Tab-separated table of C-alpha atoms and ligand atoms in Angstrom:
chain	number	residue	atom	x	y	z
A	4	UNK	CA	89.512	95.167	120.632
A	5	UNK	CA	88.507	95.703	117.001
A	6	UNK	CA	91.275	96.617	114.511
A	7	UNK	CA	91.539	100.369	114.015
A	8	UNK	CA	90.201	101.359	110.602
A	9	UNK	CA	92.615	103.691	108.842
A	10	UNK	CA	92.549	105.726	105.648
A	11	UNK	CA	96.003	106.481	104.240
A	12	UNK	CA	96.891	109.420	101.977
A	13	UNK	CA	100.211	109.607	100.144
A	14	UNK	CA	101.839	111.084	97.082
A	15	UNK	CA	105.142	109.199	96.920
A	16	UNK	CA	106.686	105.754	96.878
A	17	UNK	CA	104.664	104.407	99.793
A	18	UNK	CA	107.469	103.091	102.005
A	19	UNK	CA	105.747	104.315	105.165
A	20	UNK	CA	102.503	102.560	104.254
A	21	UNK	CA	104.544	99.419	103.559
A	22	UNK	CA	106.166	99.705	107.016
A	23	UNK	CA	102.730	100.080	108.635
A	24	UNK	CA	101.447	96.996	106.786
A	25	UNK	CA	104.572	95.006	107.710
A	26	UNK	CA	104.173	95.906	111.372
A	27	UNK	CA	100.522	94.858	111.223
A	28	UNK	CA	101.459	91.530	109.617
A	29	UNK	CA	104.086	91.020	112.335
A	30	UNK	CA	101.333	91.463	114.946
A	31	UNK	CA	102.710	94.753	116.289
A	32	UNK	CA	99.546	96.763	115.619
A	33	UNK	CA	95.909	95.963	114.939
A	34	UNK	CA	94.746	98.008	111.989
A	35	UNK	CA	92.447	97.557	109.037
A	36	UNK	CA	93.279	99.799	106.073
A	37	UNK	CA	89.932	100.735	104.518
A	38	UNK	CA	90.938	103.340	101.925
A	39	UNK	CA	94.153	104.449	100.192
A	40	UNK	CA	94.104	107.857	98.528
A	41	UNK	CA	96.639	109.567	96.299
A	42	UNK	CA	96.932	112.568	94.030
A	43	UNK	CA	99.368	110.602	91.820
A	44	UNK	CA	98.053	107.576	89.906
A	45	UNK	CA	101.511	105.884	90.152
A	46	UNK	CA	101.932	106.367	93.912
A	47	UNK	CA	103.305	103.302	95.676
A	48	UNK	CA	100.578	103.115	98.264
A	49	UNK	CA	97.911	102.525	95.612
A	50	UNK	CA	99.497	99.318	94.331
A	51	UNK	CA	100.171	98.137	97.895
A	52	UNK	CA	96.486	98.681	98.713
A	53	UNK	CA	95.268	97.045	95.503
A	54	UNK	CA	97.337	93.936	96.260
A	55	UNK	CA	95.532	93.669	99.582
A	56	UNK	CA	92.078	94.290	98.121
A	57	UNK	CA	91.835	97.651	99.910
A	58	UNK	CA	89.761	100.352	98.170
A	59	UNK	CA	91.825	103.001	96.391
A	60	UNK	CA	91.075	106.438	95.100
A	61	UNK	CA	92.972	108.913	92.933
A	62	UNK	CA	92.201	112.549	93.642
A	63	UNK	CA	92.273	114.877	90.687
A	64	UNK	CA	92.988	118.510	91.526
A	65	UNK	CA	93.482	120.663	88.441
A	66	UNK	CA	93.343	124.034	90.251
A	67	UNK	CA	95.996	123.843	92.982
A	68	UNK	CA	99.349	122.152	93.568
A	69	UNK	CA	99.817	122.622	97.322
A	70	UNK	CA	96.288	121.980	98.592
A	71	UNK	CA	92.916	120.698	97.405
A	72	UNK	CA	90.074	122.957	96.317
A	73	UNK	CA	87.199	123.112	98.778
A	74	UNK	CA	84.918	121.050	96.498
A	75	UNK	CA	87.483	118.280	96.052
A	76	UNK	CA	88.337	118.180	99.760
A	77	UNK	CA	84.636	118.094	100.682
A	78	UNK	CA	84.171	115.101	98.368
A	79	UNK	CA	87.118	113.407	100.037
A	80	UNK	CA	85.518	113.922	103.460
A	81	UNK	CA	82.415	112.087	102.239
A	82	UNK	CA	84.474	109.201	100.859
A	83	UNK	CA	86.518	108.876	104.053
A	84	UNK	CA	83.357	108.967	106.169
A	85	UNK	CA	81.775	106.277	103.977
A	86	UNK	CA	84.881	104.101	104.419
A	87	UNK	CA	84.403	104.077	108.194
A	88	UNK	CA	88.006	105.159	108.817
A	89	UNK	CA	88.672	106.134	112.431
A	90	UNK	CA	92.144	107.570	111.825
A	91	UNK	CA	93.499	109.380	108.764
A	92	UNK	CA	97.188	108.777	108.188
A	93	UNK	CA	99.178	111.172	105.990
A	94	UNK	CA	102.131	109.115	104.788
A	95	UNK	CA	103.929	111.370	102.340
A	96	UNK	CA	100.848	113.458	101.442
A	97	UNK	CA	102.343	116.646	100.038
A	98	UNK	CA	99.346	119.002	100.164
A	99	UNK	CA	98.061	121.206	102.978
A	100	UNK	CA	94.882	120.017	104.676
A	101	UNK	CA	92.153	122.630	104.988
A	102	UNK	CA	88.883	123.174	106.856
A	103	UNK	CA	86.614	120.532	105.242
A	104	UNK	CA	88.912	117.747	106.494
A	105	UNK	CA	90.049	119.480	109.686
A	106	UNK	CA	86.488	120.200	110.798
A	107	UNK	CA	85.233	116.745	109.854
A	108	UNK	CA	88.010	114.835	111.655
A	109	UNK	CA	89.308	116.846	114.625
A	110	UNK	CA	92.404	115.155	116.183
A	111	UNK	CA	91.911	112.254	113.807
A	112	UNK	CA	94.487	113.226	111.158
A	113	UNK	CA	98.196	112.524	111.725
A	114	UNK	CA	101.242	113.197	109.572
A	115	UNK	CA	104.869	112.069	109.464
A	116	UNK	CA	107.573	114.581	108.609
A	117	UNK	CA	111.312	113.992	108.081
A	118	UNK	CA	112.720	116.441	110.649
A	119	UNK	CA	112.537	117.238	114.343
A	120	UNK	CA	109.719	119.757	114.047
A	121	UNK	CA	109.376	122.678	114.507
A	122	UNK	CA	112.774	122.695	112.753
A	123	UNK	CA	112.746	122.362	108.965
A	124	UNK	CA	109.091	122.215	107.897
A	125	UNK	CA	108.325	121.990	104.179
A	126	UNK	CA	109.988	120.171	101.317
A	127	UNK	CA	113.111	117.977	101.529
A	128	UNK	CA	113.640	118.622	105.218
A	129	UNK	CA	116.763	116.410	105.313
A	130	UNK	CA	118.469	118.740	102.804
A	131	UNK	CA	117.498	121.722	104.937
A	132	UNK	CA	119.080	120.029	107.980
A	133	UNK	CA	122.317	119.290	106.085
A	134	UNK	CA	122.509	122.859	104.785
A	135	UNK	CA	121.964	124.247	108.293
A	136	UNK	CA	124.911	122.230	109.628
A	137	UNK	CA	123.014	120.819	112.630
A	138	UNK	CA	124.340	117.717	114.419
A	139	UNK	CA	121.057	115.866	114.584
A	140	UNK	CA	117.731	115.744	112.847
A	141	UNK	CA	115.076	113.025	112.763
A	142	UNK	CA	111.370	112.565	112.166
A	143	UNK	CA	108.132	113.657	113.795
A	144	UNK	CA	104.572	112.354	113.944
A	145	UNK	CA	102.075	115.110	114.701
A	146	UNK	CA	98.400	115.951	114.599
A	147	UNK	CA	97.551	117.918	111.473
A	148	UNK	CA	96.297	121.485	111.555
A	149	UNK	CA	95.946	124.063	108.782
A	150	UNK	CA	99.653	124.954	108.693
A	151	UNK	CA	102.593	123.377	106.915
A	152	UNK	CA	103.967	120.638	109.203
A	153	UNK	CA	102.624	122.409	112.275
A	154	UNK	CA	100.186	120.838	114.737
A	155	UNK	CA	100.671	119.181	118.110
A	156	UNK	CA	103.630	116.817	118.211
A	157	UNK	CA	102.840	113.235	119.256
A	158	UNK	CA	106.277	111.622	119.026
A	159	UNK	CA	109.750	112.141	117.561
A	160	UNK	CA	112.816	110.057	116.795
A	161	UNK	CA	116.325	111.537	116.551
A	162	UNK	CA	118.805	110.714	113.794
A	163	UNK	CA	122.433	111.843	114.081
A	164	UNK	CA	124.043	113.538	111.111
A	165	UNK	CA	127.315	111.721	110.464
A	166	UNK	CA	130.543	113.050	108.905
A	167	UNK	CA	130.337	112.437	105.164
A	168	UNK	CA	126.543	112.198	105.100
A	169	UNK	CA	124.977	113.093	101.762
A	170	UNK	CA	121.360	114.010	101.199
A	171	UNK	CA	120.771	110.411	100.099
A	172	UNK	CA	122.436	108.653	103.060
A	173	UNK	CA	120.789	110.969	105.576
A	174	UNK	CA	117.368	110.635	103.964
A	175	UNK	CA	117.686	106.834	103.988
A	176	UNK	CA	118.487	106.788	107.745
A	177	UNK	CA	115.597	109.172	108.479
A	178	UNK	CA	113.254	106.917	106.521
A	179	UNK	CA	114.450	103.899	108.535
A	180	UNK	CA	113.523	105.861	111.657
A	181	UNK	CA	110.138	106.806	110.147
A	182	UNK	CA	109.413	103.166	109.448
A	183	UNK	CA	109.853	102.391	113.156
A	184	UNK	CA	108.192	105.529	114.563
A	185	UNK	CA	105.003	105.649	112.496
A	186	UNK	CA	103.800	102.079	113.230
A	187	UNK	CA	104.665	102.592	116.901
A	188	UNK	CA	102.525	105.767	117.112
A	189	UNK	CA	99.660	104.191	115.163
A	190	UNK	CA	99.744	101.219	117.549
A	191	UNK	CA	98.985	103.665	120.378
A	192	UNK	CA	95.891	104.804	118.475
A	193	UNK	CA	95.003	101.174	117.749
A	194	UNK	CA	95.169	100.400	121.483
A	195	UNK	CA	92.881	103.436	121.938
A	196	UNK	CA	95.494	105.093	124.160
A	197	UNK	CA	95.259	108.273	122.110
A	198	UNK	CA	91.888	108.193	120.329
B	27	GAR	C1	108.376	110.654	104.024
B	27	GAR	O1	109.768	110.778	104.243
B	27	GAR	C2	107.617	111.715	104.794
B	27	GAR	O2	108.244	112.049	105.986
B	27	GAR	C3	107.604	112.861	103.817
B	27	GAR	O3	107.382	112.232	102.569
B	27	GAR	C4	108.038	110.959	102.569
B	27	GAR	C5	107.122	109.918	101.954
B	27	GAR	O4	107.805	108.725	101.768
B	27	GAR	N1	106.574	113.790	104.135
B	27	GAR	C6	106.757	115.109	104.178
B	27	GAR	O5	107.790	115.660	103.865
B	27	GAR	C7	105.542	115.910	104.641
B	27	GAR	N2	105.873	117.267	104.846
B	27	GAR	P1	107.045	107.383	101.398
B	27	GAR	O6	106.097	107.691	100.245
B	27	GAR	O7	108.129	106.442	101.007
B	27	GAR	O8	106.297	106.932	102.633
């Protein structure tokens, strides 16, 4: 079976992309990253991709903060198509995805979110969980639709909230869980069990 070609979009430090690459190097999933995209020139996933010789792209969006304008997103669709990516992986991409991408890649865009959706969508979900006083939270991988952290759930991993947890300790344990869950879900796509 050929390695699954993936495009990865992220805005942050890139720890999930690193976990995906580590799992691939350990032989746990067969992927070929073909394009790394960010809306922040300093995002961690760009330097990870550059070190591997994977094409990178910085998206500039002067008009909106929480989504891309239709023109910019349409350009991105063309670039992703040209890359040959079969799966689009949102790994800390902090903008809503709209119709140009959703119509171009139906059931081909997945996202990871740091809560047990549908609980706590949106920003800093681990802080929302702490403030709500729940006993457990976790992380979710789901197909992307036009909403904020909505879309069909593919898999989840629970994380207990411990006495004395701070936002930092809880977030770190959720990220550990993300780094196991995301490669495991992508490996199911790579084995063509889901695609
Ligand atoms: C991850 O914790 C991911 O769940 C979150 O951004 C972080 C990116 O970390 N995404 C969302 O909150 C999406 N709503 P990373 O850059 O270290 O992979």
